[in-house]
PDB file of C-alpha atoms in Angstrom:
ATOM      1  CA  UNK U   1     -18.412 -46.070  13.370  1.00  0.00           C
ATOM      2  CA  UNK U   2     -14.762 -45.959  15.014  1.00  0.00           C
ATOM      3  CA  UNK U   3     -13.826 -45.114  11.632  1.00  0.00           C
ATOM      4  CA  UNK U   4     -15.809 -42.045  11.564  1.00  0.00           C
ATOM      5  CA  UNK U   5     -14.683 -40.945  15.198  1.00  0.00           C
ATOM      6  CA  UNK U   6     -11.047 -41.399  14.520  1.00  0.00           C
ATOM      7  CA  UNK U   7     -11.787 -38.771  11.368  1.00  0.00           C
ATOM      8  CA  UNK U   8     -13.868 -36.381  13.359  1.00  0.00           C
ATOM      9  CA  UNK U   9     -10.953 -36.533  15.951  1.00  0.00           C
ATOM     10  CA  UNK U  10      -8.130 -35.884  13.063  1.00  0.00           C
ATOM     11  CA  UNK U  11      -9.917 -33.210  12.035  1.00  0.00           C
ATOM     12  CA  UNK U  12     -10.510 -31.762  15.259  1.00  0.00           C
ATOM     13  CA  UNK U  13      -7.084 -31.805  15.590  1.00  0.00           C
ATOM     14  CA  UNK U  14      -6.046 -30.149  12.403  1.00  0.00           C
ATOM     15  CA  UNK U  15      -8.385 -27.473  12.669  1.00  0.00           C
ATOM     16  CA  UNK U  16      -7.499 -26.524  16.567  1.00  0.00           C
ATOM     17  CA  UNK U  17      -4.131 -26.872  15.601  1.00  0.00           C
ATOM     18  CA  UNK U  18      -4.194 -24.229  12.817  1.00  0.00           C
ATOM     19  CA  UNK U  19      -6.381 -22.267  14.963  1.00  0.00           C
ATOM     20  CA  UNK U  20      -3.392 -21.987  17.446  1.00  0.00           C
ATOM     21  CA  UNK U  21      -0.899 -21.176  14.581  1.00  0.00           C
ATOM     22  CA  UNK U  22      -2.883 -18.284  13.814  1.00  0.00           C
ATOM     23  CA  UNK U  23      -1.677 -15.865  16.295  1.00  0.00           C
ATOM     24  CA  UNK U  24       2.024 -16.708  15.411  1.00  0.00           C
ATOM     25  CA  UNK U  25       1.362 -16.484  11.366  1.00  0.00           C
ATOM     26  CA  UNK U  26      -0.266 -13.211  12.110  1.00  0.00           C
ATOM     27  CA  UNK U  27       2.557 -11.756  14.777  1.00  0.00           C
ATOM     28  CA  UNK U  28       5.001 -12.838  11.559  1.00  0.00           C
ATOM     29  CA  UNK U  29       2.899 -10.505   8.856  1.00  0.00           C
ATOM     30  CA  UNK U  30       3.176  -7.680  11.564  1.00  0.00           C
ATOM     31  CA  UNK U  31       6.800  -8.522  11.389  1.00  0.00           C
ATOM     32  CA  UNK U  32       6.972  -8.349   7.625  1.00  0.00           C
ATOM     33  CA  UNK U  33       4.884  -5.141   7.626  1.00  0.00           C
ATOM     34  CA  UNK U  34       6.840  -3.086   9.664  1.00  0.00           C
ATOM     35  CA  UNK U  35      10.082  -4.240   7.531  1.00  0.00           C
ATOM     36  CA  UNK U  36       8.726  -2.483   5.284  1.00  0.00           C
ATOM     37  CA  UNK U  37       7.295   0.290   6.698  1.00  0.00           C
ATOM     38  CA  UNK U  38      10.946   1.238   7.563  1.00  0.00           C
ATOM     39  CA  UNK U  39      12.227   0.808   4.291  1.00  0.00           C
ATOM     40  CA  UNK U  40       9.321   2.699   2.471  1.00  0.00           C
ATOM     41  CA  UNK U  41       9.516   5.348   4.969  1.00  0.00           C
ATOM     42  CA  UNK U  42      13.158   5.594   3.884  1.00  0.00           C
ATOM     43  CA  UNK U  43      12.361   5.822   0.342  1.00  0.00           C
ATOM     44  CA  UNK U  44       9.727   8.606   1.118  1.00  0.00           C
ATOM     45  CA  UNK U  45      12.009  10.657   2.936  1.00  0.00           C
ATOM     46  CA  UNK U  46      14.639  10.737   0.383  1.00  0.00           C
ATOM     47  CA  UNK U  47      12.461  11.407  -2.668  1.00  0.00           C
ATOM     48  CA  UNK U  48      10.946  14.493  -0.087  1.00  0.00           C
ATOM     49  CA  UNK U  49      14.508  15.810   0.434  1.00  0.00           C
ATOM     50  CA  UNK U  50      15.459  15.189  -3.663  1.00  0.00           C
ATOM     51  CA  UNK U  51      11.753  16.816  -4.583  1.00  0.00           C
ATOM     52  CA  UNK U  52      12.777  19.935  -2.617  1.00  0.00           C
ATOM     53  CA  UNK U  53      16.128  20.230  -3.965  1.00  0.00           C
ATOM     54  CA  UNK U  54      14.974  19.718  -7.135  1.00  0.00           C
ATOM     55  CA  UNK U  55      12.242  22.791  -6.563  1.00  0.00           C
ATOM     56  CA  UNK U  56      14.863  24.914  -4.743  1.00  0.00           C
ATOM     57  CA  UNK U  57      17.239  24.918  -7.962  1.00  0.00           C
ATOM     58  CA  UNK U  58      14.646  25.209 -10.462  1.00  0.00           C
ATOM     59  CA  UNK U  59      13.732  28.817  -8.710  1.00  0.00           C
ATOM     60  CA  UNK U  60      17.482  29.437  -8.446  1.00  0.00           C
ATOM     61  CA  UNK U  61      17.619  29.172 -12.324  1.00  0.00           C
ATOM     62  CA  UNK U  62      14.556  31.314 -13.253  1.00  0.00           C
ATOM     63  CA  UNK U  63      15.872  33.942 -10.867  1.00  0.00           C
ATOM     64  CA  UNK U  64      19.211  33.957 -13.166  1.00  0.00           C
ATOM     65  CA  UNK U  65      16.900  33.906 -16.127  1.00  0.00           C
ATOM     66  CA  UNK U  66      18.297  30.486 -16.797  1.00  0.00           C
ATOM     67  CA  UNK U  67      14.493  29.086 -18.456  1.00  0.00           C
ATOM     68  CA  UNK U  68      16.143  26.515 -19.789  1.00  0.00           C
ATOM     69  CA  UNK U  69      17.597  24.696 -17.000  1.00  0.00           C
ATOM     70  CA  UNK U  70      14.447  25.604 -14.557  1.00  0.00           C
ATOM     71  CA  UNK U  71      12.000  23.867 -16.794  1.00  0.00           C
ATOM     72  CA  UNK U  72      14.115  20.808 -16.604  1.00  0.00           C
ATOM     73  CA  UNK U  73      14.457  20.765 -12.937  1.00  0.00           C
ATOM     74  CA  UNK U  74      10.843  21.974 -12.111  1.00  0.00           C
ATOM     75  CA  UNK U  75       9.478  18.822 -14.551  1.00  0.00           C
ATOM     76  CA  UNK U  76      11.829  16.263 -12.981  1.00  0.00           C
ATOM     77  CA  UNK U  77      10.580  17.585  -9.831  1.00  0.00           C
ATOM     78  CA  UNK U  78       6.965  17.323 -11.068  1.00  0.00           C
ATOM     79  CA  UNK U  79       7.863  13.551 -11.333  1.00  0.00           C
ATOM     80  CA  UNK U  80       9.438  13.254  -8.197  1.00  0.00           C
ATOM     81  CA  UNK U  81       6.205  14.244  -6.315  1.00  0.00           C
ATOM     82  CA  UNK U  82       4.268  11.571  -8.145  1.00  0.00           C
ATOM     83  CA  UNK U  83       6.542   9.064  -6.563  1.00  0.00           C
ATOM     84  CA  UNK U  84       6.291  10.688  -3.162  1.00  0.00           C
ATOM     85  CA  UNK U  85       2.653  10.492  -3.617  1.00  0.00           C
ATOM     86  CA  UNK U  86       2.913   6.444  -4.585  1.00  0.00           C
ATOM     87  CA  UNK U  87       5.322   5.892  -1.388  1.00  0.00           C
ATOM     88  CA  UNK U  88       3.055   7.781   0.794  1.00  0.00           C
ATOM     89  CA  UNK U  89      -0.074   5.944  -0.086  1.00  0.00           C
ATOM     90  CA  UNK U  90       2.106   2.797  -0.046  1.00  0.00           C
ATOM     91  CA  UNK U  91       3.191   3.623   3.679  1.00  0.00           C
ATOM     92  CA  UNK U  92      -0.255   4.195   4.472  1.00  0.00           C
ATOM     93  CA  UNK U  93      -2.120   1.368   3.422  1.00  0.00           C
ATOM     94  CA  UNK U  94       0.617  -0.648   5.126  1.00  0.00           C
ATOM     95  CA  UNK U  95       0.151   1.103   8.568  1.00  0.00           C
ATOM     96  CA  UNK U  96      -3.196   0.570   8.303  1.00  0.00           C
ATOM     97  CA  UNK U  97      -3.208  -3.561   7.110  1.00  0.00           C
ATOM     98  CA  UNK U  98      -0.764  -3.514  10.293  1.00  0.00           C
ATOM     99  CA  UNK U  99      -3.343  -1.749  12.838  1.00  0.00           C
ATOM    100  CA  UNK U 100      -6.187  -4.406  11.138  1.00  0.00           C
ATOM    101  CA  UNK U 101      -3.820  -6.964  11.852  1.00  0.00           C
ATOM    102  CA  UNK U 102      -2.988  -6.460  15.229  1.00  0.00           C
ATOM    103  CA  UNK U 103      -6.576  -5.705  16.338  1.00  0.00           C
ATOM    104  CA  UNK U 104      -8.037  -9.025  14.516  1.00  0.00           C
ATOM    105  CA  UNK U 105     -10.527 -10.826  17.466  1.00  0.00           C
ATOM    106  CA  UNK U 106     -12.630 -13.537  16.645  1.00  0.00           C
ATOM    107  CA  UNK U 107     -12.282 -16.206  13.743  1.00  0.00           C
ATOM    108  CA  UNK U 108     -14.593 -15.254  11.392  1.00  0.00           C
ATOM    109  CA  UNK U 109     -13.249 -11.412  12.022  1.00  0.00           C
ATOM    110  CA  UNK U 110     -10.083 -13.183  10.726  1.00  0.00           C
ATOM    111  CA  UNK U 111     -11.239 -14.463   7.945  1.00  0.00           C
ATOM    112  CA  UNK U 112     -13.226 -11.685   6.507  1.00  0.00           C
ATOM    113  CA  UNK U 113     -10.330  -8.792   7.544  1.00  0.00           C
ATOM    114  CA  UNK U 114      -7.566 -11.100   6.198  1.00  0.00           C
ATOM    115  CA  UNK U 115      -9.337 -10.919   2.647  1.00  0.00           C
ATOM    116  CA  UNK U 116      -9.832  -7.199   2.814  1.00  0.00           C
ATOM    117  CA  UNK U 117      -5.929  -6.821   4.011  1.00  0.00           C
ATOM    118  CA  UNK U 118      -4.944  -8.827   0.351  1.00  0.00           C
ATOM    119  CA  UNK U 119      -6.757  -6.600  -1.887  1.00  0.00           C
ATOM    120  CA  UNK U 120      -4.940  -3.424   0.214  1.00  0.00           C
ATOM    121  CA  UNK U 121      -1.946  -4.632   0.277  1.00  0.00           C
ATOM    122  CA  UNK U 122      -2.077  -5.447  -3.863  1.00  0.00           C
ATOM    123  CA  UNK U 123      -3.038  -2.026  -4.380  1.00  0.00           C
ATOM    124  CA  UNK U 124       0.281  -0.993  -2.163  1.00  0.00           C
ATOM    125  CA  UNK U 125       2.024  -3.250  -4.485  1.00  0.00           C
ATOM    126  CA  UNK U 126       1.125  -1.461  -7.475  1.00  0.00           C
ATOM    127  CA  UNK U 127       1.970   1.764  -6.506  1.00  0.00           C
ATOM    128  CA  UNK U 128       5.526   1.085  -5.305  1.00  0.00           C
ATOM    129  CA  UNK U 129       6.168  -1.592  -7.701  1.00  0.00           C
ATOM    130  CA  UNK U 130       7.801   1.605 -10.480  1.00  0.00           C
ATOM    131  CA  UNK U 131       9.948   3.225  -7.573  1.00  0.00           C
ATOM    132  CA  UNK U 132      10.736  -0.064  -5.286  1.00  0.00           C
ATOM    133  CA  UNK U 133      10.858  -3.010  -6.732  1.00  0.00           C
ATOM    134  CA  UNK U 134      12.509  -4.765  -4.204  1.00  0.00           C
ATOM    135  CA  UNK U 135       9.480  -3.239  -1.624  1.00  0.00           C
ATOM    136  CA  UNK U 136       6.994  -4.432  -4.524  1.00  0.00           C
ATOM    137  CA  UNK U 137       8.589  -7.743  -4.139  1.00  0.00           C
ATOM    138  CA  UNK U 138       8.000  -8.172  -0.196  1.00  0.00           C
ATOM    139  CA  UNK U 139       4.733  -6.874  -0.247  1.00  0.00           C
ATOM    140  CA  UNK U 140       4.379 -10.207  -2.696  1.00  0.00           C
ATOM    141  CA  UNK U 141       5.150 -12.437  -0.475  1.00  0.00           C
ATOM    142  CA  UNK U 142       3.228 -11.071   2.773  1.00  0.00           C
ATOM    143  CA  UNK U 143       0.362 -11.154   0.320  1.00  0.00           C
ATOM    144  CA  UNK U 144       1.094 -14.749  -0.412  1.00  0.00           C
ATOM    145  CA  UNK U 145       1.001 -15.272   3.349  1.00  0.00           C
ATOM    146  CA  UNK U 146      -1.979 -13.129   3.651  1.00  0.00           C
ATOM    147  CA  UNK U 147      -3.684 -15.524   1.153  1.00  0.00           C
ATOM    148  CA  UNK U 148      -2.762 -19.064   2.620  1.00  0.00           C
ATOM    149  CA  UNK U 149      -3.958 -17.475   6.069  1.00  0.00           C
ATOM    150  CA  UNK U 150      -7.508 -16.524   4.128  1.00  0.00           C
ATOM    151  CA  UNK U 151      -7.658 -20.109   2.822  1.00  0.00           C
ATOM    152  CA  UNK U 152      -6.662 -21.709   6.406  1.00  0.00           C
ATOM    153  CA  UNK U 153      -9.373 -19.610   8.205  1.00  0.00           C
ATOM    154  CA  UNK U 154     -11.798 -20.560   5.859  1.00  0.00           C
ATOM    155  CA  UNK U 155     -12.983 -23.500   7.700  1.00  0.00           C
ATOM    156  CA  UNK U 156     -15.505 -21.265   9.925  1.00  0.00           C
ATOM    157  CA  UNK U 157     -17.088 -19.032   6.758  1.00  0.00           C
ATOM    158  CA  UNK U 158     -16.614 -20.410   3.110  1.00  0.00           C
ATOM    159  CA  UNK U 159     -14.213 -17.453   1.329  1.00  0.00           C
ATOM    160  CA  UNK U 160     -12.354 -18.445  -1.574  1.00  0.00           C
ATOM    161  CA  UNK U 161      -8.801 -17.057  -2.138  1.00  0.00           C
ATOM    162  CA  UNK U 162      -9.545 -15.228  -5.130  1.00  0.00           C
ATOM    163  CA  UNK U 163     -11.757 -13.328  -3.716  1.00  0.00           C
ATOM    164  CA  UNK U 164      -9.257 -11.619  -1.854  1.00  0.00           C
ATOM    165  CA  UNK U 165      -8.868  -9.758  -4.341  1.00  0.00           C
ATOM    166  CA  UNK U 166     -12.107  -8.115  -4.564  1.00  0.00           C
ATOM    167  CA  UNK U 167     -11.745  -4.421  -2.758  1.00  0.00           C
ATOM    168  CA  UNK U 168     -14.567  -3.945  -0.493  1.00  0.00           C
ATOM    169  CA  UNK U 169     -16.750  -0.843   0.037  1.00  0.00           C
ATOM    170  CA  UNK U 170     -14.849  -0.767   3.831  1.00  0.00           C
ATOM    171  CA  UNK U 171     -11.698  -1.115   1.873  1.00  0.00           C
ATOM    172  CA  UNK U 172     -12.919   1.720  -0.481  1.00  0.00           C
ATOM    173  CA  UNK U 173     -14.082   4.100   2.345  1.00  0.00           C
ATOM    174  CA  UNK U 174     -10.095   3.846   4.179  1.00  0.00           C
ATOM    175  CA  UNK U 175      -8.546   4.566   0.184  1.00  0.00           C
ATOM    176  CA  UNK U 176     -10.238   7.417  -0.266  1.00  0.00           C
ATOM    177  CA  UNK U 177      -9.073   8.570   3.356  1.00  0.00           C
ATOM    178  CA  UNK U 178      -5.532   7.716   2.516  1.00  0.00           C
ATOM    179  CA  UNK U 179      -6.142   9.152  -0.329  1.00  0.00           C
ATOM    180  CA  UNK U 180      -7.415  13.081   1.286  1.00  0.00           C
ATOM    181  CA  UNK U 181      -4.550  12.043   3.853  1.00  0.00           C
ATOM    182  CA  UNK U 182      -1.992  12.074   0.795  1.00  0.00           C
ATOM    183  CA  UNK U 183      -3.303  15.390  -0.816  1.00  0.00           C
ATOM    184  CA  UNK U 184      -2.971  17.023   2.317  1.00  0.00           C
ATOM    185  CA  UNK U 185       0.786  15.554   3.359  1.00  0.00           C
ATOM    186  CA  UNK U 186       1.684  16.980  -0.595  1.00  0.00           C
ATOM    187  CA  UNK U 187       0.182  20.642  -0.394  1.00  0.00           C
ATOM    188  CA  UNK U 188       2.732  20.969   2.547  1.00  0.00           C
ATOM    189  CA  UNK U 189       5.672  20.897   0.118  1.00  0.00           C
ATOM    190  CA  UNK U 190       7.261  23.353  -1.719  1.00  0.00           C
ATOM    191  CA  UNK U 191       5.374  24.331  -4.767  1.00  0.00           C
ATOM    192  CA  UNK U 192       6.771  24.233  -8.520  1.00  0.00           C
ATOM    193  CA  UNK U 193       6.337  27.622  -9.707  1.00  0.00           C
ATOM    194  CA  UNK U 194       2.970  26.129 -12.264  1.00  0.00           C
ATOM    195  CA  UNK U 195       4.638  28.183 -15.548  1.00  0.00           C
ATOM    196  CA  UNK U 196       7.475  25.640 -15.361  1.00  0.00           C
ATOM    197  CA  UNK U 197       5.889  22.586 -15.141  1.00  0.00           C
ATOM    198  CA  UNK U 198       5.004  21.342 -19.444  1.00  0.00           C
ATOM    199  CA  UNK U 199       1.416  20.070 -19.927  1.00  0.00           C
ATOM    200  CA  UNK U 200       0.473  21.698 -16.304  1.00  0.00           C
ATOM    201  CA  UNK U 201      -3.109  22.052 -17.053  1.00  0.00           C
ATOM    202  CA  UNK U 202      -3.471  18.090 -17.995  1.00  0.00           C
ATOM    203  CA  UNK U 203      -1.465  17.514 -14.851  1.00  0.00           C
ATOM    204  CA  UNK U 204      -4.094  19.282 -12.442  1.00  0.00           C
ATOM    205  CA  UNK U 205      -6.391  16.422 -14.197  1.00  0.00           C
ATOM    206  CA  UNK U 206      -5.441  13.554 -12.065  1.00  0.00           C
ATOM    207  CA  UNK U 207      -7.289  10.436 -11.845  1.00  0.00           C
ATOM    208  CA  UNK U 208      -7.968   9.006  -8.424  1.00  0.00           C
ATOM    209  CA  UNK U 209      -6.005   5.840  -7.312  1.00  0.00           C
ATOM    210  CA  UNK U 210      -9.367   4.214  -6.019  1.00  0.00           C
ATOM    211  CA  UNK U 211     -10.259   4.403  -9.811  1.00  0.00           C
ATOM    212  CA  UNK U 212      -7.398   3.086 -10.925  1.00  0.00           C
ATOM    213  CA  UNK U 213      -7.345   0.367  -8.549  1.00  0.00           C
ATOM    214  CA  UNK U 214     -10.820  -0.836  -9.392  1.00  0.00           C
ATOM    215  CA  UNK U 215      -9.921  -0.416 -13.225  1.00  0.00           C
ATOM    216  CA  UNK U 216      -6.918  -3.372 -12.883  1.00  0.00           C
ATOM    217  CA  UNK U 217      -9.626  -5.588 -11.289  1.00  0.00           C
TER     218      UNK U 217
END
């Protein structure tokens, strides 16, 4: 019987003990997160600035009847603006995992939102992961962390760690308002004149990055 008490109390133990952890493991991912919100909000800003040169010289040429030398400035502009459009839905899925984070209450909350935050933050992974690697590589390892805090909360509501990786409909409804967000951030810039842009009418065909997300799972 002693036997049994001694392992209740061990356990007791361990579990309080993580329990107290938890507010210093999750002050750390804040940490992490706004790292790299700074550095993605750097990368944003210059590919802005480069998009806008980019646009600015390609109307200089077609002015001086230079067609030529537009197109190719007005298409690597076209594929500058995809990568502001990755970085921006990057920067917001991270400001948002970082608001979840900081307003996490009770345990089972925790353990629930934690799971959630993974399957954001792999999305944000796989949008920067072509124009960041290093960023793709940090949002790795806070996902990593993310994960072993799922697992450790786990003792209150049975969640396994893979199934952090499942994107939730709550998950779903905030990408699809990043998502408008994005659009709306993008028709603020300086528009390619459409005639310079090759393949613009399979362009204005763009699939969503909800359904691309839910097609890698």
């Amino acid at each position: 019987m002693s036997i049994v008490f001694n392992l209740r109390g061990v356990l007791t133990r361990i579990f309080t003990t993580d329990r107290k952890r938890r507010p210093t493991d999750l002050s750390e991912l804040v940490v992490r997160l706004n790292m790299i919100l700074e550095e993605i909000r750097d990368v944003t800003e210059r590919l802005i600035n480069r998009y806008k040169e980019l646009v600015r010289e390609a109307l200089v040429a077609k002015s001086e009847k230079k067609n030529e030398r537009a197109l190719v400035y007005a298409n690597e502009a076209a594929q500058v603006s995809r990568y502001i459009k990755k970085a921006m839905i990057t920067e917001m899925i991270v400001e948002q995992v970082k608001l979840r984070i900081e307003t996490l209450g009770e345990v089972a909350d925790i353990t629930k939102a934690l799971a959630s935050i993974s399957s954001l933050l792999h999305i944000a992974k796989d949008h920067v992961s072509d124009i960041a690697p290093n960023l793709a590589v940090g949002l790795e390892l806070t996902i990593s962390k993310t994960r072993e805090l799922v697992a450790g909360t786990a003792d209150t509501i049975p969640i396994r760690v893979e199934d952090a990786l499942v994107i939730s409909p709550e998950a779903k409804e905030l990408l699809s308002k990043v998502e408008k967000s994005v659009e709306e951030k993008l028709a603020q810039l300086p528009e390619i004149p459409p005639e310079l842009i090759v393949g613009s009418k399979d362009r204005e065909r763009t699939v969503s990055f909800i359904e691309e997300a839910l097609r890698r799972k």
